[in-house]
Tab-separated table of C-alpha atoms and ligand atoms in Angstrom:
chain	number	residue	atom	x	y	z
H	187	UNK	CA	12.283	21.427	-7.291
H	188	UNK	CA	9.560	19.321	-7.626
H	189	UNK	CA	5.954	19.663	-6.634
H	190	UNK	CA	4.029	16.675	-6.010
H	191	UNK	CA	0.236	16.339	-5.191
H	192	UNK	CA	-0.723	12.936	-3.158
H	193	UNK	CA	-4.132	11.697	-3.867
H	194	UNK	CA	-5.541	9.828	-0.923
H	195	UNK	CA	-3.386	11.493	1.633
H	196	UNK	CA	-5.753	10.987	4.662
H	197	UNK	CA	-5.456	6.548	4.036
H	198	UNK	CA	-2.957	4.354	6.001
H	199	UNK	CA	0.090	4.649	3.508
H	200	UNK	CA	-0.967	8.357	2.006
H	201	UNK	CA	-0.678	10.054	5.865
H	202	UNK	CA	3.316	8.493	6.138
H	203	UNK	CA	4.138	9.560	2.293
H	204	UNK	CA	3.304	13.130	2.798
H	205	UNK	CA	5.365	13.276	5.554
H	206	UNK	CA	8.280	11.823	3.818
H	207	UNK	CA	7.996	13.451	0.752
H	208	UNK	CA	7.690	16.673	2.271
H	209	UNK	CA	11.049	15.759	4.393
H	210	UNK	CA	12.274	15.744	1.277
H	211	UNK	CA	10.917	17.881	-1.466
H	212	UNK	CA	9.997	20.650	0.884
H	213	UNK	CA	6.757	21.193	2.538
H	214	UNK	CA	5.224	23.433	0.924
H	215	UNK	CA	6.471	21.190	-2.503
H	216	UNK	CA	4.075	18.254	-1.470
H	217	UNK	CA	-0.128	18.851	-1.772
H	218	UNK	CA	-2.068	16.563	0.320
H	219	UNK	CA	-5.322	15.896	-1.175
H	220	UNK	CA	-8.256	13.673	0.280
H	221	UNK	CA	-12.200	14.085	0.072
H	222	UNK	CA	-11.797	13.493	3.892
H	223	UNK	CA	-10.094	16.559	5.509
H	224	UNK	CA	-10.823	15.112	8.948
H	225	UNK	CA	-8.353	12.129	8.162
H	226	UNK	CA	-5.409	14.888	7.184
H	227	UNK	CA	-5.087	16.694	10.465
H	228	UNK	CA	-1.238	15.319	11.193
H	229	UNK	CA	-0.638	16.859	7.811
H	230	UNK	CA	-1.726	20.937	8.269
H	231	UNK	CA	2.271	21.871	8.540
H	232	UNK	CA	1.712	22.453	4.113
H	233	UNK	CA	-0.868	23.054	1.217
H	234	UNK	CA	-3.993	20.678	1.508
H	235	UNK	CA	-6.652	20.118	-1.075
H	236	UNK	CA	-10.010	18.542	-0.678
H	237	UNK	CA	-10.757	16.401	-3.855
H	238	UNK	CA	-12.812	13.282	-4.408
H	239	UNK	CA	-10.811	11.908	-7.191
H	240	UNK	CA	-13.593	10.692	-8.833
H	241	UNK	CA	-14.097	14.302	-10.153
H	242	UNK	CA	-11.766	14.948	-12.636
H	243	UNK	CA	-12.606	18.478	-13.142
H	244	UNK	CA	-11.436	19.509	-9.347
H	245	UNK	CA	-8.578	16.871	-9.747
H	246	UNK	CA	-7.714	19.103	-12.977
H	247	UNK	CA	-7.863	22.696	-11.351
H	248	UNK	CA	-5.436	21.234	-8.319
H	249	UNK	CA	-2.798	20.109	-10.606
H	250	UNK	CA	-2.518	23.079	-12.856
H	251	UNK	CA	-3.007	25.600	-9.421
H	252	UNK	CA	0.091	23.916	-7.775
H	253	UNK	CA	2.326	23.118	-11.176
H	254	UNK	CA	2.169	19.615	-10.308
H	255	UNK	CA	5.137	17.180	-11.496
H	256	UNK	CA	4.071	14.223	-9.986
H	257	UNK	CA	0.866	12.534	-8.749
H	258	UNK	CA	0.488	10.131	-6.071
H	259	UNK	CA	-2.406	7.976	-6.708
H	260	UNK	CA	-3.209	6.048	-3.397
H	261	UNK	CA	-6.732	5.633	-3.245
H	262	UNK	CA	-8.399	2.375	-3.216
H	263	UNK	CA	-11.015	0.258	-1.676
H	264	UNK	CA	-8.906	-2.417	-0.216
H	265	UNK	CA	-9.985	-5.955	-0.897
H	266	UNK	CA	-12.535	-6.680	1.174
H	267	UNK	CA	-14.487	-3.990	1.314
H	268	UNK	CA	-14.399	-4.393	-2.159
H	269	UNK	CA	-15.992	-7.325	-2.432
H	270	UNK	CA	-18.998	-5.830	0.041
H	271	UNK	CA	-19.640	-3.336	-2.991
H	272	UNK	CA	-17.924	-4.535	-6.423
H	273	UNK	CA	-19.793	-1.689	-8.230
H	274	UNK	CA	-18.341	0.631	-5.881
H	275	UNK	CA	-15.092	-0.392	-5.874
H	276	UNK	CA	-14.356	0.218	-9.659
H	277	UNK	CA	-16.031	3.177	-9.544
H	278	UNK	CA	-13.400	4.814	-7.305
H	279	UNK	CA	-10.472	2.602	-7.608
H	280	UNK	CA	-10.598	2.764	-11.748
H	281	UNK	CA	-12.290	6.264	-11.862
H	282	UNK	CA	-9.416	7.852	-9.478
H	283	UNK	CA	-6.629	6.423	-11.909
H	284	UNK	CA	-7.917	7.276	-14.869
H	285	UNK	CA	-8.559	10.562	-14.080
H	286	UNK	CA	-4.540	10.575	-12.309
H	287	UNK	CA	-3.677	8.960	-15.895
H	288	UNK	CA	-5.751	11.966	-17.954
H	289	UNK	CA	-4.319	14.667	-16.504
H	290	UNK	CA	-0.982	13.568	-16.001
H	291	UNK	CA	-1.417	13.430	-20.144
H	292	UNK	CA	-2.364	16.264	-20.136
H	293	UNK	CA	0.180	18.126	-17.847
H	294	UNK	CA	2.647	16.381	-17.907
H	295	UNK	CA	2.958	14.443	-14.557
H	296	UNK	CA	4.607	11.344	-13.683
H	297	UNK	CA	1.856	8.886	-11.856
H	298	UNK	CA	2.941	6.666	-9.474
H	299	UNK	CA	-0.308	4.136	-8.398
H	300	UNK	CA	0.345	1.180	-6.405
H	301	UNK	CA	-0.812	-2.809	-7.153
H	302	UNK	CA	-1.007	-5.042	-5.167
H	303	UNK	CA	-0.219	-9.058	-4.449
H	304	UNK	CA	-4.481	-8.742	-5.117
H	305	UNK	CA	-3.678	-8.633	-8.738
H	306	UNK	CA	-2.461	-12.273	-8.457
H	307	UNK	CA	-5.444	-15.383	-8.635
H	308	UNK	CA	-5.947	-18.694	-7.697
H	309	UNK	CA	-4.083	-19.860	-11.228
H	310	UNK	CA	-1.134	-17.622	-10.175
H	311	UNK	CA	2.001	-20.036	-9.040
H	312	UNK	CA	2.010	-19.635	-5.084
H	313	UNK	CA	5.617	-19.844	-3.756
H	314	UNK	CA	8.304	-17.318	-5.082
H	315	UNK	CA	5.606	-15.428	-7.378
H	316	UNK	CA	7.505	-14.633	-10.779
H	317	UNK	CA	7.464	-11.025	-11.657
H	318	UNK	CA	6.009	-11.898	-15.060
H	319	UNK	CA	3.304	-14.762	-14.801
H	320	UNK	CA	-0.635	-15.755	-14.799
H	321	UNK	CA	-2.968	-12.907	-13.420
H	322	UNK	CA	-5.856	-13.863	-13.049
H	323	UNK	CA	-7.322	-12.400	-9.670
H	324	UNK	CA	-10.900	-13.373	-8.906
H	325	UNK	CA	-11.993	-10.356	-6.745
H	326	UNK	CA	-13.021	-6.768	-7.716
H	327	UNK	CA	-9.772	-5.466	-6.468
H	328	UNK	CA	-7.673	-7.828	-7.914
H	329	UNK	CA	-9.295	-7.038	-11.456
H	330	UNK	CA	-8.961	-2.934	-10.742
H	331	UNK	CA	-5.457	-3.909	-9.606
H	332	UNK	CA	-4.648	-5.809	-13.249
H	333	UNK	CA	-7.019	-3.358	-15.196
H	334	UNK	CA	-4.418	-0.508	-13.099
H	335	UNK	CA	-1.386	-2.250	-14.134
H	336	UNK	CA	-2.401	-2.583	-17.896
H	337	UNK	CA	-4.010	0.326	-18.159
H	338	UNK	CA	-1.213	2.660	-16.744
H	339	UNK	CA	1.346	0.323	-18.916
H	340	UNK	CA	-0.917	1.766	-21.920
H	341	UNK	CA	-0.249	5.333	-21.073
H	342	UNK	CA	3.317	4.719	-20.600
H	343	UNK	CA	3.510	3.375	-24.664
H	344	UNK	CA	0.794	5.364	-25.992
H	345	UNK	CA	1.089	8.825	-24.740
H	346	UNK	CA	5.267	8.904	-23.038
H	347	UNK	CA	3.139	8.891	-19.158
H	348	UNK	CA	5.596	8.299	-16.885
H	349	UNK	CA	3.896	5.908	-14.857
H	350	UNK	CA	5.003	3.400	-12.420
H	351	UNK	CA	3.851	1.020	-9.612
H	352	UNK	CA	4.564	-1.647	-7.200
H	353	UNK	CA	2.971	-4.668	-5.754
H	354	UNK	CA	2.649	-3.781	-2.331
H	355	UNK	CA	2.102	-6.728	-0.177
H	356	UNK	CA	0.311	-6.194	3.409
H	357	UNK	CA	1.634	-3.095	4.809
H	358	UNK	CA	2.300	-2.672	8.738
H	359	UNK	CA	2.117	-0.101	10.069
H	360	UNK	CA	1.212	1.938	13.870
H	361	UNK	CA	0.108	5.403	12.890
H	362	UNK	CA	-3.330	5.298	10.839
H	363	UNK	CA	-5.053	1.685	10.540
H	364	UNK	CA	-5.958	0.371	7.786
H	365	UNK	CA	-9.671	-0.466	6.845
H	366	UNK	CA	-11.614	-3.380	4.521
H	367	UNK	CA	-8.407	-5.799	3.777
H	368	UNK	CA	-7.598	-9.585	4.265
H	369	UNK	CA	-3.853	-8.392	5.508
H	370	UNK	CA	-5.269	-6.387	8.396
H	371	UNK	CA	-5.339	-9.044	10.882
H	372	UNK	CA	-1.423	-8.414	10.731
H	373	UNK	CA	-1.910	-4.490	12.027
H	374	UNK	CA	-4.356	-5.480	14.442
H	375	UNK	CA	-2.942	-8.118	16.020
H	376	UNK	CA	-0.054	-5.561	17.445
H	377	UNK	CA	-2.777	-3.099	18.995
H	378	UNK	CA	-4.593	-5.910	20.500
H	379	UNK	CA	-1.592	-7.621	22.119
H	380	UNK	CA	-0.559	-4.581	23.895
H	381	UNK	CA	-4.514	-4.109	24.820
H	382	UNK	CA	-5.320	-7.201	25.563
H	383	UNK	CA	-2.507	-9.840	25.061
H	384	UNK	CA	-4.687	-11.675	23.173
H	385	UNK	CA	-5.871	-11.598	19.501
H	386	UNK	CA	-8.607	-13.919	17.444
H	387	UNK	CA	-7.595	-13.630	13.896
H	388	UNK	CA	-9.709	-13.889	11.133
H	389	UNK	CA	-7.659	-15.334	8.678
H	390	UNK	CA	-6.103	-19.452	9.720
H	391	UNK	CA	-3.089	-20.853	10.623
H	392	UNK	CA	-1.335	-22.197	7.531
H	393	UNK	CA	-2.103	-18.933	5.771
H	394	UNK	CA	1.193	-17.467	4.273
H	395	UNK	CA	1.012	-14.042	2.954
H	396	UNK	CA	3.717	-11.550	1.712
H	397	UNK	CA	4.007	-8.271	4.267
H	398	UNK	CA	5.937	-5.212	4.503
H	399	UNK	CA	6.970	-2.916	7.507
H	400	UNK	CA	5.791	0.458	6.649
H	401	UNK	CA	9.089	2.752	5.986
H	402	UNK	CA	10.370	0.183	3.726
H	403	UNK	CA	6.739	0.451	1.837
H	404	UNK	CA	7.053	4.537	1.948
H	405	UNK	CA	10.698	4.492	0.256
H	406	UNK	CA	9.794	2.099	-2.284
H	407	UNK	CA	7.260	4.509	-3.601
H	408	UNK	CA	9.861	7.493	-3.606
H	409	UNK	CA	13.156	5.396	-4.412
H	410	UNK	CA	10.704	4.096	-8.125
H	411	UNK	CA	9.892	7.747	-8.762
H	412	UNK	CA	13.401	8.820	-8.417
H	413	UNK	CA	14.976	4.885	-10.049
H	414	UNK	CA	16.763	5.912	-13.856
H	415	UNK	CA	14.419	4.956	-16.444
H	416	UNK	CA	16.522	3.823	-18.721
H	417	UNK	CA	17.323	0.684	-16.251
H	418	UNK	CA	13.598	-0.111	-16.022
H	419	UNK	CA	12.313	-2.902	-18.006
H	420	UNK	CA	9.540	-3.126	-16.127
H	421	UNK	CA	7.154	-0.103	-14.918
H	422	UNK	CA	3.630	-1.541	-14.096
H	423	UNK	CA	4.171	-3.076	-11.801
H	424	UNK	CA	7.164	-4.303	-9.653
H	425	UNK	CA	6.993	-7.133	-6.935
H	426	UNK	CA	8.139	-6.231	-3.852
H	427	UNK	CA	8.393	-8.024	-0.343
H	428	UNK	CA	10.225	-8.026	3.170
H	429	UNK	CA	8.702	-11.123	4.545
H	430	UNK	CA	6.368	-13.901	4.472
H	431	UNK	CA	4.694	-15.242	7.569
H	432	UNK	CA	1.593	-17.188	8.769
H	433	UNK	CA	-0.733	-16.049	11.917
H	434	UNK	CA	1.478	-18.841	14.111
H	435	UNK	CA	4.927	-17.282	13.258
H	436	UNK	CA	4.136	-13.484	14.033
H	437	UNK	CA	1.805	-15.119	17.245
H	438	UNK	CA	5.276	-16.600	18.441
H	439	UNK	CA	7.259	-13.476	17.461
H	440	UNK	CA	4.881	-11.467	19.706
H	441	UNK	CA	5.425	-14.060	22.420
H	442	UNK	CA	8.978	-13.254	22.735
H	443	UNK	CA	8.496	-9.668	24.217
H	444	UNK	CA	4.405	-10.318	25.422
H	445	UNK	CA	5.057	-14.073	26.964
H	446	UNK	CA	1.681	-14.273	28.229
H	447	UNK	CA	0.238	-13.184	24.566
H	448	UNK	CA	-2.706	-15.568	23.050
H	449	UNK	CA	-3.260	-16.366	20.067
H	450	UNK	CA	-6.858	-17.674	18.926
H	451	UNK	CA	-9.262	-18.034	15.504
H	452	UNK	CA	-12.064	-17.018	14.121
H	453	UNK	CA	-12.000	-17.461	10.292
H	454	UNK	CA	-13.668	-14.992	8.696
H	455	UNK	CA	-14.670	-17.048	5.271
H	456	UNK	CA	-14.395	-14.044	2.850
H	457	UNK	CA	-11.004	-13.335	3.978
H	458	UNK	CA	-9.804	-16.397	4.059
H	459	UNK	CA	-10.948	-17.183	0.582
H	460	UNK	CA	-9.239	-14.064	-0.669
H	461	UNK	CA	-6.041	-15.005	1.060
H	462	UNK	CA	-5.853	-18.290	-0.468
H	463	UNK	CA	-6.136	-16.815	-3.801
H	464	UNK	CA	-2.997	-14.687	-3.388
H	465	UNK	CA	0.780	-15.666	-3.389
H	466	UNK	CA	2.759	-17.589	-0.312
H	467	UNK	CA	5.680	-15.697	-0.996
H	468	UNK	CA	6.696	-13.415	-3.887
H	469	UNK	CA	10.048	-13.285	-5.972
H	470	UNK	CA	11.446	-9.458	-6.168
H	471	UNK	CA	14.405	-9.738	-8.075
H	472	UNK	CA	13.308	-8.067	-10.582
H	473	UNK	CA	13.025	-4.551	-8.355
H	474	UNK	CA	16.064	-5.365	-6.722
H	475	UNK	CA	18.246	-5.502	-9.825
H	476	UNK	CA	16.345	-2.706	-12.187
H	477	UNK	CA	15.336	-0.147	-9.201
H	478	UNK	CA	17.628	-1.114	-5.785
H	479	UNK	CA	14.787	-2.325	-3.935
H	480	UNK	CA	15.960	-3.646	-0.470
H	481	UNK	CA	14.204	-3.601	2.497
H	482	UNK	CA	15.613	-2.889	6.088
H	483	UNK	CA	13.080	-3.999	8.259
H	484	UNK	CA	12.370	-8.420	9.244
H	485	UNK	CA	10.123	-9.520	11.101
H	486	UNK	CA	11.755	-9.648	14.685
H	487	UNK	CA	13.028	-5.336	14.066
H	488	UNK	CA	9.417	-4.871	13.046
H	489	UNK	CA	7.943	-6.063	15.872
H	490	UNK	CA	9.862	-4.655	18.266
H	491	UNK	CA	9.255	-1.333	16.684
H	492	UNK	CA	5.500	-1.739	16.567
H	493	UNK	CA	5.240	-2.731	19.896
H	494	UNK	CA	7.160	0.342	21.206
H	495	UNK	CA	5.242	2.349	19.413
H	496	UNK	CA	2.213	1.407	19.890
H	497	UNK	CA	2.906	1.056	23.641
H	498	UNK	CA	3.953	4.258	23.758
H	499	UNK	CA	0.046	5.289	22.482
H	500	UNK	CA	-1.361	3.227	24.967
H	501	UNK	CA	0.703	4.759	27.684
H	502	UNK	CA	-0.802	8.287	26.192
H	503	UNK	CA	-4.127	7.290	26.510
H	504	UNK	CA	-4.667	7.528	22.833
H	505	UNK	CA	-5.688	4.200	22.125
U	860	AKB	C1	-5.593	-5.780	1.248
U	860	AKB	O1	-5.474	-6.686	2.086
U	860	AKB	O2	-6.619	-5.599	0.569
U	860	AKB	C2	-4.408	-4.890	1.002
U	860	AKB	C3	-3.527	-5.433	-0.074
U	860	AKB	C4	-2.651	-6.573	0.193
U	860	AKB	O3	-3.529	-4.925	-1.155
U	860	AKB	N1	-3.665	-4.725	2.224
């Protein structure tokens, strides 16, 4: 049995994970650990630790306390919240991994942390994003994400960590929101169609970005840890995508269930400038053929799934 600690458990992939895993591994198997125990309440059914990962000497007492196997690294400042605070961002995003990466050392974890398509740059080729090409991101996140990916790489060669990591693109998803990216727009718009049937996006028409529904995102994490590594050439960090879209084509895909939906903009110049540093469209293959990556969910299942659900707050009164 295996007993896993997730770091960032209270953020908008962390509170699906722990769920999951514990599905899985047992409840009582899988530690939920935040510095925010406010954010964890849908996770009190097994153990919960507060930690700010930033101190590695609490971090440290968790994983020996709970004979930790495996650590789940999500924390981050997404991308544009980043940029509001570089100094910040490093601070947590770098100084919660290398603490995950130290004490995995030294107790022998596996790490999983994710990337992101952040760690790809302006220079970066923008349709069908090879798995091994130019990185060369131009925001703070983007360089934690590469500084992440080479760093836990490192470990792996140096010290026999087993680390590993994906590339998550945008991540959709109706039970916690996310906060500070340039892919929100694609979360929000979904609330705000059944609220309002209209949305003003802050990122243009035109603007192609990689996304992913969020169960296919939660069992790429898990299917990694569990993938053979002796078939992995690759370990930090995998591509991985289930669609591409613009504003326009997920407008019109709302349209088909919300006719009177309306779509409008509002660019929000940050955003957009981080958007149109990152890929169109990434090429997985690599995942797929090493790991099994495959993704159920397109856009049309997606949406009618978030809309559902999401209706189905509304209808509570909870949003
Ligand atoms: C962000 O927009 O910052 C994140 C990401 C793509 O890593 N959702």
């Amino acid at each position: 049995m295996k007993n896993i600690l997730v770091v960032g458990a209270g953020g908008q992939i962390g509170s699906e994970l722990v769920p999951f895993l514990r599905n899985t591994y047992g409840v009582n198997n899988v530690v939920a650990a935040d510095i925010d125990e406010s954010k964890c309440k849908n996770l009190s059914d097994g153990p919960f630790e507060k930690l700010d990962a930033t101190d590695g000497k609490t971090f440290a007492e968790i994983v020996k306390k709970h004979k930790i196997d495996a650590i789940y690294n999500m924390v981050a400042l997404l991308s544009a919240t980043g940029e509001k605070n570089p100094e910040l961002a490093w601070k947590i995003n770098m100084g919660a991994l290398e603490n995950s990466l130290n004490i995995a050392k030294e107790n022998k974890c596996a790490v999983f942390t994710p990337s992101s398509i952040g760690a790809f740059g302006p220079t970066t080729p923008m349709d069908n994003t090879p798995q091994d090409t130019i990185m060369q991101p131009n925001t703070i996140y983007g360089v934690c994400k590469v500084s992440g990916e080479l760093l836990s790489n490192y470990y792996y060669e140096r010290f026999g960590v087993d680390t590993r990591s994906v590339r998550f693109p945008g991540i959709i998803s109706n039970v916690t929101l996310p906060g500070g990216g340039t892919t929100d727009y694609a979360v929000e718009i979904y609330y705000e169609a059944i609220k309002q049937q209209k949305y003003t996006s802050n990122l243009d028409k035109g603007t192609f970005l990689d996304m992913m529904y969020m169960p296919d995102a939660i069992k790429a994490c898990a299917d990694l840890m569990e993938a053979d590594p002796a078939k992995l050439k690759h370990r930090n960090s995998f591509n991985i995508t289930a669609m591409s879209f613009d504003p326009e084509i997920i407008g019109d895909e709302i349209r088909k269930h919300i006719p009177e939906f309306k779509l409008s903009y509002d660019v929000d110049p940050v955003k957009q400038a981080i958007a149109n540093s990152w890929p169109n469209s990434m090429d997985d293959s690599c995942a797929r053929e090493e790991w099994g990556w495959n993704p159920k969910y397109n856009l049309a299942e997606m949406t009618i799934d978030m809309l559902e659900k999401i209706q189905e707050k509304h209808d509570k009164g909870l949003i």
